[in-house]
Structure formats: C-alpha cells, structure tokens
Tab-separated table of C-alpha atoms and ligand atoms in Angstrom:
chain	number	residue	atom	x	y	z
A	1	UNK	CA	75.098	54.632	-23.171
A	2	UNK	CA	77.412	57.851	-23.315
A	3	UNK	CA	75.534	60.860	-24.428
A	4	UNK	CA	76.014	62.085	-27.765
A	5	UNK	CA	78.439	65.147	-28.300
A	6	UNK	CA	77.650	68.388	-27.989
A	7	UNK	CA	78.474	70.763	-31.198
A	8	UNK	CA	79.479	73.921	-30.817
A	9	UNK	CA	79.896	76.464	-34.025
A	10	UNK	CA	82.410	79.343	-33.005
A	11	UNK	CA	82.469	82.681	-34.901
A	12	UNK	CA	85.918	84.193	-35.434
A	13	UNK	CA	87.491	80.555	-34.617
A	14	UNK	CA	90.879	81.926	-35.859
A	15	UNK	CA	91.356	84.717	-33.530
A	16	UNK	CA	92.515	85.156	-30.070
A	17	UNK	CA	89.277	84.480	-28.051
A	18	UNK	CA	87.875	81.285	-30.863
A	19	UNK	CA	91.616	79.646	-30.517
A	20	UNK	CA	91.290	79.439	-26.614
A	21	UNK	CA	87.737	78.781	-26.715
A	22	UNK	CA	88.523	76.172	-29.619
A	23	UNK	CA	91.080	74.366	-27.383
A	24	UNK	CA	88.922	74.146	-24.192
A	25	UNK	CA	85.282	72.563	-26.154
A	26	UNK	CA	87.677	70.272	-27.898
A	27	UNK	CA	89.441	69.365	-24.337
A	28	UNK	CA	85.601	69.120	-22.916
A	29	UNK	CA	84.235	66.712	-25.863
A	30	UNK	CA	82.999	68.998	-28.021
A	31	UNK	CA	82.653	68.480	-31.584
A	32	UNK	CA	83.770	72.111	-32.561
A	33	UNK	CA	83.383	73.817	-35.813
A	34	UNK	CA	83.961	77.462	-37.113
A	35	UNK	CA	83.255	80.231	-40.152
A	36	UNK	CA	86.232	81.588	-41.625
A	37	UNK	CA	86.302	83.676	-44.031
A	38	UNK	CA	87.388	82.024	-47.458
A	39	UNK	CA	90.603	83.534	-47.527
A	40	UNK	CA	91.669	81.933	-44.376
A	41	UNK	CA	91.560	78.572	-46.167
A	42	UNK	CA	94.072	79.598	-48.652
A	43	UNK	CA	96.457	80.813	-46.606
A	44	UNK	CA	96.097	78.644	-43.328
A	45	UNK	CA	99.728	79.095	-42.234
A	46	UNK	CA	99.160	82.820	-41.687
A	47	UNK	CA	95.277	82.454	-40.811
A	48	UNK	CA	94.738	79.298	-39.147
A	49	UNK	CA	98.271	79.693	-36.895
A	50	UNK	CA	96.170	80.030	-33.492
A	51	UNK	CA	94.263	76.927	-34.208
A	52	UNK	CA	97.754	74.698	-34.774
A	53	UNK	CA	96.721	72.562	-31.901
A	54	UNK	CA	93.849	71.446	-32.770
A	55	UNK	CA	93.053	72.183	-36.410
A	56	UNK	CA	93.076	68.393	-37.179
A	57	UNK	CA	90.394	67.782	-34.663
A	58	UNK	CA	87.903	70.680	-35.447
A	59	UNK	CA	85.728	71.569	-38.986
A	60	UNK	CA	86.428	74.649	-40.481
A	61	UNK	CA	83.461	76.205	-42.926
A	62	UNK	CA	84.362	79.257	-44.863
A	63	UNK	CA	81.346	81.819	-44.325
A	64	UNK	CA	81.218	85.516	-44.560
A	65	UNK	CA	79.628	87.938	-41.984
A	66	UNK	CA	78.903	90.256	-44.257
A	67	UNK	CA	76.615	87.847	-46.002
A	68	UNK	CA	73.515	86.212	-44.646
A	69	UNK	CA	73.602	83.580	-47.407
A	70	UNK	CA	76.596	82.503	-46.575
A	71	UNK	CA	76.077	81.897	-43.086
A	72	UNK	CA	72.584	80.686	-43.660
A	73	UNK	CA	74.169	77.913	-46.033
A	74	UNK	CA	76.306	76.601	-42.922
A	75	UNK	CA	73.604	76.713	-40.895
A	76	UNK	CA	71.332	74.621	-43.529
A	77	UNK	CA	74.049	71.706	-43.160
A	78	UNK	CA	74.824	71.173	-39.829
A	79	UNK	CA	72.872	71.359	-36.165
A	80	UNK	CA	74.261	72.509	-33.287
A	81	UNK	CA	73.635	72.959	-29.527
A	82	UNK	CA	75.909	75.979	-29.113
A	83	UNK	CA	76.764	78.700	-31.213
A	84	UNK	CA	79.070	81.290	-29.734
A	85	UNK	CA	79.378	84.835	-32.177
A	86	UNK	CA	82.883	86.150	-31.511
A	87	UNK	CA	83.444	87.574	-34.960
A	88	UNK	CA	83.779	91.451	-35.569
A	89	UNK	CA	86.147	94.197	-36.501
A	90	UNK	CA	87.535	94.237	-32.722
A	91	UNK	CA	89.729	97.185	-32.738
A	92	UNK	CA	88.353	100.163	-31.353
A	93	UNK	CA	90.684	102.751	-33.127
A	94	UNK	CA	90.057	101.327	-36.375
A	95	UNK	CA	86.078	102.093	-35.871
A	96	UNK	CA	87.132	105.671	-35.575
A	97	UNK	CA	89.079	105.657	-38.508
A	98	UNK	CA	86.084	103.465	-40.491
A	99	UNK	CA	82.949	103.099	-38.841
A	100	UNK	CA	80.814	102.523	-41.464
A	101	UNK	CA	82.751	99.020	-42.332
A	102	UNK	CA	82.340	98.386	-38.176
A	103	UNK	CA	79.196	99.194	-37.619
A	104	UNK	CA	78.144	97.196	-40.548
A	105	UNK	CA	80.015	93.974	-40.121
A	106	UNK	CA	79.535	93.931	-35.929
A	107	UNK	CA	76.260	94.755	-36.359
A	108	UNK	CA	74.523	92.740	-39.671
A	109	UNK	CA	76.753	90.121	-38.584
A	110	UNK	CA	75.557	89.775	-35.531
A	111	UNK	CA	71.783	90.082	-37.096
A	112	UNK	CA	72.498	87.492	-40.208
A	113	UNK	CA	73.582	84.692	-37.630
A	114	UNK	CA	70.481	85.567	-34.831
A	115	UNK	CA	67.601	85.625	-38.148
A	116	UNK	CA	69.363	82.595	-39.793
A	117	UNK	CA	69.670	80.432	-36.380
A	118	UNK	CA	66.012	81.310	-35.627
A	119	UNK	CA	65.141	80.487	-39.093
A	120	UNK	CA	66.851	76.932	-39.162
A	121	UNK	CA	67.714	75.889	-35.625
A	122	UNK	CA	65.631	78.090	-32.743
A	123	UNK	CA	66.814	75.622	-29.825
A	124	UNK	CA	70.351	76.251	-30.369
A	125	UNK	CA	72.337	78.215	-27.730
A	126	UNK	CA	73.665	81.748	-28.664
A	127	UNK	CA	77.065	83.476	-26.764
A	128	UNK	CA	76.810	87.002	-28.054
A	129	UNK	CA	80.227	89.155	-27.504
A	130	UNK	CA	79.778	92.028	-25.700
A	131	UNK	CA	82.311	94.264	-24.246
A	132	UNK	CA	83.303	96.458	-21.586
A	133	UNK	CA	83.127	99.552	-24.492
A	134	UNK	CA	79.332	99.509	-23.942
A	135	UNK	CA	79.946	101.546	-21.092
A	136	UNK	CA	81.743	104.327	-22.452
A	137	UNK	CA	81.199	107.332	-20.219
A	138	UNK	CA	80.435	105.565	-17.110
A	139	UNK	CA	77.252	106.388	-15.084
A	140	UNK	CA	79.048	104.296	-12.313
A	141	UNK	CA	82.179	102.150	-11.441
A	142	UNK	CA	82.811	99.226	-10.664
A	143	UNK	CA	80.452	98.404	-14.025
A	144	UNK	CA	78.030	95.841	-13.763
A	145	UNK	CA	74.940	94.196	-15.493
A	146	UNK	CA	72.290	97.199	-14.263
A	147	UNK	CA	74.794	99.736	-15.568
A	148	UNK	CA	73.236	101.994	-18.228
A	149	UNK	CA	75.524	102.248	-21.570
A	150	UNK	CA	76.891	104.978	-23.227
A	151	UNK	CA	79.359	104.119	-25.927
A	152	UNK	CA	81.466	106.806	-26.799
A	153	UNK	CA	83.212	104.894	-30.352
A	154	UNK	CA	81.576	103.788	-33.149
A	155	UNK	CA	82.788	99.790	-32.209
A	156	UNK	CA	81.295	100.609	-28.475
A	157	UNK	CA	77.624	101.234	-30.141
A	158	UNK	CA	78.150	98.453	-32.877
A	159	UNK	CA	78.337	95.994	-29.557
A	160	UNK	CA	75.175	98.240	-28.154
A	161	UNK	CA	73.168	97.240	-30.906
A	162	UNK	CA	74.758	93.521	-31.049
A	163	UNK	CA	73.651	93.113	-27.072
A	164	UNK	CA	69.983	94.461	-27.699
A	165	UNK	CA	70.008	92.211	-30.836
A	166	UNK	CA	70.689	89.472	-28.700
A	167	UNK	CA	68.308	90.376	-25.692
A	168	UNK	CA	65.334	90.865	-28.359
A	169	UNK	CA	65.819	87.610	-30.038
A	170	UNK	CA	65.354	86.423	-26.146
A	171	UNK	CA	62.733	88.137	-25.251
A	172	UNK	CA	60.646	88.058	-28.599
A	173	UNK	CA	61.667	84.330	-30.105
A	174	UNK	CA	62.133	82.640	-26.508
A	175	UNK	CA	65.771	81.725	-28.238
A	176	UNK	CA	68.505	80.948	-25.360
A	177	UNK	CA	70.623	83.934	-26.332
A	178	UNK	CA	72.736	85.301	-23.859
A	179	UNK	CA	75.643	88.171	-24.007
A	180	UNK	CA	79.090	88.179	-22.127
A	181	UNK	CA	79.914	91.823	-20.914
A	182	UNK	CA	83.963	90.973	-21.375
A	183	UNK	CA	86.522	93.774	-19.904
A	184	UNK	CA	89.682	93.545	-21.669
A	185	UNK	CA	91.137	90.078	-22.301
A	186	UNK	CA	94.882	89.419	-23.067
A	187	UNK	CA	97.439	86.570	-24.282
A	188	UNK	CA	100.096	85.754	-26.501
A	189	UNK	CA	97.931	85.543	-29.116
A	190	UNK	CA	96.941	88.938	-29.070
A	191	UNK	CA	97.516	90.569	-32.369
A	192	UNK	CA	100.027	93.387	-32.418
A	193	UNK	CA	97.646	96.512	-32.808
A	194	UNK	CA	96.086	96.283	-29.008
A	195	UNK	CA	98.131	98.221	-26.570
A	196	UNK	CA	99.372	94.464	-24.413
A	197	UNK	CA	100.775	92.902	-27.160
A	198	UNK	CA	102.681	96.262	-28.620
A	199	UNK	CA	104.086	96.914	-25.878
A	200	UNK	CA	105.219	93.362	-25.352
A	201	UNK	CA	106.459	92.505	-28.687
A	202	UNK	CA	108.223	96.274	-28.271
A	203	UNK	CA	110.145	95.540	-25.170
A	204	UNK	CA	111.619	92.191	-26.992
A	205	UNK	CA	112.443	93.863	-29.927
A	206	UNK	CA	114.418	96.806	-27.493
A	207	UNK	CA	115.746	93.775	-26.156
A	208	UNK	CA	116.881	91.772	-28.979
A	209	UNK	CA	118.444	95.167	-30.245
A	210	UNK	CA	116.036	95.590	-32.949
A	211	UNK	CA	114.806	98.623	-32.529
A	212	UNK	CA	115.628	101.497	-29.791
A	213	UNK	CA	112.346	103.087	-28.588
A	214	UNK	CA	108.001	102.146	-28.738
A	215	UNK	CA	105.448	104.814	-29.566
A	216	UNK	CA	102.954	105.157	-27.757
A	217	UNK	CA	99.423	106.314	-27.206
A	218	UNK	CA	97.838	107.954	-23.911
A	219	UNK	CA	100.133	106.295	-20.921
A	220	UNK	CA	97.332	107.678	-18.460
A	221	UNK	CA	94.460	104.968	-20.218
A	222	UNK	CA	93.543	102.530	-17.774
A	223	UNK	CA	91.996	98.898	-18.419
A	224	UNK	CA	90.774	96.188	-16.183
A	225	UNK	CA	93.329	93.427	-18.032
A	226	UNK	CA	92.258	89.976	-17.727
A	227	UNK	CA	93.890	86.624	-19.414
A	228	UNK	CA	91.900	84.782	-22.652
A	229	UNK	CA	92.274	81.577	-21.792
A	230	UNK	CA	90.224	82.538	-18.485
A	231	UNK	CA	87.252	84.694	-19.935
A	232	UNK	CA	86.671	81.467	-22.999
A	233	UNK	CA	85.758	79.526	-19.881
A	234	UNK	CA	82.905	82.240	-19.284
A	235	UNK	CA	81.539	82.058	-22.041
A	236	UNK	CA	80.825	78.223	-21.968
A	237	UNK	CA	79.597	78.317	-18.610
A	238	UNK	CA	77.471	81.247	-19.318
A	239	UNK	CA	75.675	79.069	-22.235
A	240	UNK	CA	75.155	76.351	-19.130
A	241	UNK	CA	73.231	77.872	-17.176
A	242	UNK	CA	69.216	76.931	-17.171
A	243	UNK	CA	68.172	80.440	-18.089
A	244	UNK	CA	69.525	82.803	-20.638
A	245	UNK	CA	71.140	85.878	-19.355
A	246	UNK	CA	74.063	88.547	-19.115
A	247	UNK	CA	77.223	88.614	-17.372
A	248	UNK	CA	79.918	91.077	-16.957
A	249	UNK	CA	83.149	89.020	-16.862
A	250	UNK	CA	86.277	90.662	-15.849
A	251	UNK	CA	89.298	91.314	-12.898
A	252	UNK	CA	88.029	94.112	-10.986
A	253	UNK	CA	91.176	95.463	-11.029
A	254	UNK	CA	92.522	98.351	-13.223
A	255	UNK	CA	96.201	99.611	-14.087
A	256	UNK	CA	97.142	102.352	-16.495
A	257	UNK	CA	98.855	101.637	-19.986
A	258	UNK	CA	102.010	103.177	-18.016
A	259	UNK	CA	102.276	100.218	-15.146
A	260	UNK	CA	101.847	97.631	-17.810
A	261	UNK	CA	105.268	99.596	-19.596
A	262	UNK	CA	106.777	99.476	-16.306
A	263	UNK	CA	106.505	95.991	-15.838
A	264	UNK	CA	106.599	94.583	-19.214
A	265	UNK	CA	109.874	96.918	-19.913
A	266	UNK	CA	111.525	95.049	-15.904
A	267	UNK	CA	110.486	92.217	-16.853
A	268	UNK	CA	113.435	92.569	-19.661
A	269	UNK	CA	115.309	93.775	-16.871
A	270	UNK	CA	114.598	97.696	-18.851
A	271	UNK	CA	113.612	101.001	-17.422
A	272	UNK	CA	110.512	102.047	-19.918
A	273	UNK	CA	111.384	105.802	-19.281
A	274	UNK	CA	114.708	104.749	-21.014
A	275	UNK	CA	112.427	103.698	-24.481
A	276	UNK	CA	109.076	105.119	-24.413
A	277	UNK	CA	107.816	107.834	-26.620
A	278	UNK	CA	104.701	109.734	-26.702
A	279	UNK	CA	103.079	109.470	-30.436
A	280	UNK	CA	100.093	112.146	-30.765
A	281	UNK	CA	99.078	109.736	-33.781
A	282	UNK	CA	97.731	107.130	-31.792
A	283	UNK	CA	95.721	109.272	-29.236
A	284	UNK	CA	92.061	108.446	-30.101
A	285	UNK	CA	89.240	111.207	-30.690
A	286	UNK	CA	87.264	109.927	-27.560
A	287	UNK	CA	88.537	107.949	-24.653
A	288	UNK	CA	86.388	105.823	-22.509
A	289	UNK	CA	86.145	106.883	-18.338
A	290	UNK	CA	87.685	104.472	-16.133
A	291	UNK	CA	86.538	101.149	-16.784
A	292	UNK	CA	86.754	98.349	-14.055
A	293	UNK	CA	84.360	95.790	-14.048
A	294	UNK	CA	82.066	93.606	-11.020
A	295	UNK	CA	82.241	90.356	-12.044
A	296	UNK	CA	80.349	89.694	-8.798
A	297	UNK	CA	77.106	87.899	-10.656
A	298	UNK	CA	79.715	85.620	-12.774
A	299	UNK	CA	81.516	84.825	-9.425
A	300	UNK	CA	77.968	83.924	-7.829
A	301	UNK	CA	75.630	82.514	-10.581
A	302	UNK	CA	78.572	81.016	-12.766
A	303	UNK	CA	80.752	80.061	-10.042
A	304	UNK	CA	83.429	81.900	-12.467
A	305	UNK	CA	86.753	83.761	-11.407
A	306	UNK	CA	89.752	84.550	-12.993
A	307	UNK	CA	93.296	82.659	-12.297
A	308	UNK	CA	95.694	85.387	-13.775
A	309	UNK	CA	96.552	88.028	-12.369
A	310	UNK	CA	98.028	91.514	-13.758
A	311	UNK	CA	101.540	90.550	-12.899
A	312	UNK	CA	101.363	87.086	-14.179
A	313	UNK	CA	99.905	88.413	-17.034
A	314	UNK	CA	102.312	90.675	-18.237
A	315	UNK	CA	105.206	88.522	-17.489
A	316	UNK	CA	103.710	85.752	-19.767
A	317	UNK	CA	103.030	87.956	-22.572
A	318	UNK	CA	106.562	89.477	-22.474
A	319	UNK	CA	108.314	86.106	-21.790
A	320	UNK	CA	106.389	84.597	-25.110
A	321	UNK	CA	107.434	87.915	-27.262
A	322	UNK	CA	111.089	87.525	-26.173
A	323	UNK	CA	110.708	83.765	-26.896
A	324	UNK	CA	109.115	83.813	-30.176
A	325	UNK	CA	111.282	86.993	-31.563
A	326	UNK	CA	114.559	84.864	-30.658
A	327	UNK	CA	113.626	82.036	-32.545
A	328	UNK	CA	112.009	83.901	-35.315
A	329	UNK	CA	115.319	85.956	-35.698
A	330	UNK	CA	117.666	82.799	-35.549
A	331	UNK	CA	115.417	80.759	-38.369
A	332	UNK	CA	116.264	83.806	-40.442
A	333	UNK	CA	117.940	86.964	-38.836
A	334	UNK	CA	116.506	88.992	-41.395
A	335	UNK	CA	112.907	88.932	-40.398
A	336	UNK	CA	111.137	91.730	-39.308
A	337	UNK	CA	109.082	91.339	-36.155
A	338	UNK	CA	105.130	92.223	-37.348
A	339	UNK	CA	103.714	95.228	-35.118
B	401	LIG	N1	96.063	100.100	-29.304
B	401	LIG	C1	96.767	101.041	-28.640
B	401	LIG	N2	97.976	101.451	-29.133
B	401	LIG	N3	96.229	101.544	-27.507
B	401	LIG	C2	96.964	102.465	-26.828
B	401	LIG	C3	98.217	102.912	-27.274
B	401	LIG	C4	98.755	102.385	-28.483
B	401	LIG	O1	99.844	102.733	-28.935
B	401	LIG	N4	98.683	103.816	-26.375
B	401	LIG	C5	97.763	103.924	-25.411
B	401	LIG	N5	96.712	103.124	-25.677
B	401	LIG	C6	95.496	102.997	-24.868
B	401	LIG	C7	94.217	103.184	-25.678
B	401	LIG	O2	93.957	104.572	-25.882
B	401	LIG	C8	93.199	102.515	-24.740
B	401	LIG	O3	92.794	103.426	-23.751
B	401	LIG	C9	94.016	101.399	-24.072
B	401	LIG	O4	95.384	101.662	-24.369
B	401	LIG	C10	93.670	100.005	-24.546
B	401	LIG	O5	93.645	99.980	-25.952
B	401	LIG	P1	93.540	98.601	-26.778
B	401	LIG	O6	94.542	97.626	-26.308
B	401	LIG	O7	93.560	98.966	-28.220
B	401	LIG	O8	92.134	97.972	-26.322
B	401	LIG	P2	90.683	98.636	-26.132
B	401	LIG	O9	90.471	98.826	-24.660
B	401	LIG	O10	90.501	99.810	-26.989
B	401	LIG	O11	89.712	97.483	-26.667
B	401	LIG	C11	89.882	96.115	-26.335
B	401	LIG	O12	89.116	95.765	-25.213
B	401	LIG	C12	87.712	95.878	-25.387
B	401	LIG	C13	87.033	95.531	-24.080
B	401	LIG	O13	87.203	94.228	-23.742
B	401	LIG	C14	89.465	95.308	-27.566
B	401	LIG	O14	89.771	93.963	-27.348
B	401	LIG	C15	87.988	95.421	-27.826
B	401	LIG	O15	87.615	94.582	-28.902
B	401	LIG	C16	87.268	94.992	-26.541
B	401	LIG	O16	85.878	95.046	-26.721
C-alpha cells in the first residue's frame, strides 16, 4: 500500500524562497498548500506569478500574519506534517526605514503560527526562517551554529526573536521546530529591491538602451551569495532529520557588491565603471561585518551542499533579466522595466 502524502503548509508561498520550495514538495509528492494574504487572490497575475508552474496543483488559503485568527482558522481546517514559516517583511533597509511594522509582522507572525500549531496540531513539523542578519557584528567568521548574535537592524533582531521563538517552543512544548540560519539566497525571482536582482535587471536595461547608468549603495558590502533553488532543498531536509535542530546553510564564499557589478555588467559584454554611480541614499545607517557562513554541520548532518556557484549565479540572473526585458519590451515597447 503506498503511504499516504505528506502535507506541507508554506508561509510566504508567493515569494522567491515558497515558489522554489513550492516546486520541489510538489516534484517530491507533496500535497502543498500556502497563506496568502487576501489580496494576492485578487490579483493573482501580479501575486501568484512565481507559482505559474504549479498553481493548479497546490491550495492556496488567504491568511494574514498579522492576525492570529486568521491563521488559527487555516490551521482549524486542515492537518499537516510540515509547516515551513517563510513569511516576513524581508528587506533589511526597509526595517530601518519602519521597524515597528517589521518587528511586528516577523515577530507576532512568527508567534501566531508557533501558539496556533501548538494549540491545534503539536506533532506537526516547523521550518523557522532565520538568517545570516542574526549575526550582525560578528564575534567570529566563518559564522556557524555556536556563534553568538548580535543584530545590528531592526529585521536582524526581528529574526533573533523569531529563532528563540522557535527554540522555546522546542525546548518547552517538545514541538519539532527547527530554524535554518540562511546566508543570502539569490534567483531570478528575486524582487528588484535586493542588491542581485538591481543590479541585474540594471545591466539589461543599460543594455537594451533603456537607461544609461545604476545607483548604487556601498560597492565595498560583501555577502556570501548562494542560489534559491539550492537553500529550499535545506530546508526540507532539515525538517527530515530525527531530531529538531539548527543549521547554518550557505556558500562559504564571499564577494563584494563591486565583483558581482563586474561580472553581471561582462556578462553584457559592459565595463561597470562605464555605468555605475554611487547614491548616498541607499547607504544604510548600520552595516553588518563580513558575513560568510560554515555550512559544515548542513554538509555533515544533512548531507547538504550547494550546486551554484558565484559565477554561475550571476550569469543566470543577468541572462534571465536580459531575456525577460527583451520580450517584455517587444510585447509592448512602452513598458517600463519595474526596479
Ligand atoms: N538593496 C541594496 N540596494 N543593497 C545594496 C545597494 C543597493 O543599491 N548597494 C549596496 N548594497 C549592499 C547593502 O548595503 C548590503 O550590504 C548588500 O548590498 C546586500 O543587500 P541586499 O541585497 O538588500 O540583502 P541583505 O544582505 O540586506 O539581506 C538579504 O539577505 C539576508 C540574509 O540571507 C535579505 O534576503 C534578507 O531577508 C536575508 O535575511
């Protein structure tokens, strides 16, 4: 007799990390559902675009993170083995600029699904996002599991509190709840305000002659960049495993916001120097130390690596931008790229 199928509910289906993830549960079996928020499901060709592939074979439930009825409701109507919380106000320049609305939604978000999946279904697993922002001012680098945090933007202690959140409902409920310390992740499906993705969809419009230079931030910043579609497949084996726990997932490598220019601008067959411009606008009021991650636990425990590399990485998200600007300007040449 074949087994029944697991479910899996996935928070923030409809952005970067839930589409991937989406994708890969449905490719495994899964029966997959997600919250969106109610606005999604009126406008599903903007909203719902990273799900195209498989929005006929998933459930969509509109929920709210800023409301623990909401979520509670969902949770009232359906069971399920996994439950992986990737929703949240994700960009960390926006918390500076609002912190109150981040700390609130990362934060009683993350509490409204924990209380209402204890409440109504204890036994079912729990991926909490963290992030590499945790660490903030570095005590030590490479970053791993043992390292202490100290978040130096309001989003960085929003996924502080998230992680203990998480580790209490562990330790205090015996719930299988279990946190994913992701460096930066990167795709196509990035949206346009996080430094990959500008700078990619800026290089095609250079390209396509739509515009002749791209603003940008602190050149200097350095991230350890890895690819989306491989970190998703961390967080579903880090709900496998027989015994809750953390992991940091990431490349171990770093490069500065200035290599990616210089390869995403060649890459166009472009010097960057030709097209980039500092914009004192975008410099943020605190900047995290170097942060490079040891993914040597995931490698070990999870049997986890990463297949993209940084050069592979920024070819494919440049290649896509040039590729989705030329057809979006030849449907109708007077579009204006988003970004
Ligand atoms: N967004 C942006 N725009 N960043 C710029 C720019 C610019 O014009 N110029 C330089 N930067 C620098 C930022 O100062 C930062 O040091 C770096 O580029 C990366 O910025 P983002 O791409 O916005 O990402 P992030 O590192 O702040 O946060 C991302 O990664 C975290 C760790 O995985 C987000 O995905 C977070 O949600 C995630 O937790």
């Amino acid at each position: 007799m074949t087994p029944p199928r697991k479910r899996a509910l996935i928070t923030g289906i409809t952005g970067q990390d839930g589409s991937y993830l989406a994708e890969y549960l449905v490719g495994l079996g899964y029966e997959v559902h997600g919250l969106v928020r109610r606005v999604a499901l009126e406008q599903p060709e903007l909203r719902l675009g990273r799900l195209r592939s498989v929005l006929s074979q998933i459930q969509i439930h509109p929920a709210n993170l800023d409301s623990y009825a909401s979520i509670f409701h969902v949770l009232s109507q359906q069971r399920f083995d996994e439950c992986y919380h990737l929703a949240g106000q994700s960009f960390v320049a926006e918390s500076f600029a609002d912190g109150f609305s981040t700390m609130s939604t990362n934060i009683n978000g993350t509490h409204y699904v924990l209380a209402a999946l204890k409440e109504l279904q204890p036994k079912c697993k729990f991926y909490f996002a963290g992030s590499s922002e945790m660490f903030g001012r570095v005590h030590e680098t490479p970053q791993r599991e043992t390292t202490p945090f100290q978040p130096r933007s309001p989003y960085g202690i929003s996924k502080v509190a998230g992680y203990h959140l998480s580790a209490n409902y562990r330790e205090d409920f015996g719930m299988f709840c279990a946190s994913g310390i992701l460096f930066n992740h990167e795709s196509p499906r990035r949206s346009f305000e996080f430094v990959t993705r500008k700078i990619s969809a800026g290089v095609a419009r250079i390209k396509l002659g739509l515009a002749s230079e791209l603003r940008l931030g602190n050149l200097e910043a350095q991230r350890d960049w890895g690819h989306a579609r491989d970190y998703v497949r961390a967080m579903h084996l880090i709900l496998q495993q027989p015994e809750p726990d953390d992991y940091v997932v990431a490349t171990g490598e770093a490069h500065s916001v200035r290599e990616f220019c210089e390869l995403a601008f060649a890459e166009a067959g472009l010097d960057y120097r030709d097209f980039v411009k500092r914009d004192e606008a975008v410099h943020r009021p605190a900047e995290t130390d170097l942060l490079i991650g040891d993914a040597s636990k995931a490698r070990l425990v999870l049997g986890w690596q990463p297949t993209v590399g940084f050069v592979g990485l920024v070819k494919e998200l440049v290649q896509a931008d040039l590729e989705l600007l030329a057809s979006t300007t030849q449907q109708n040449p007077s579009a204006v790229h988003p970004g």
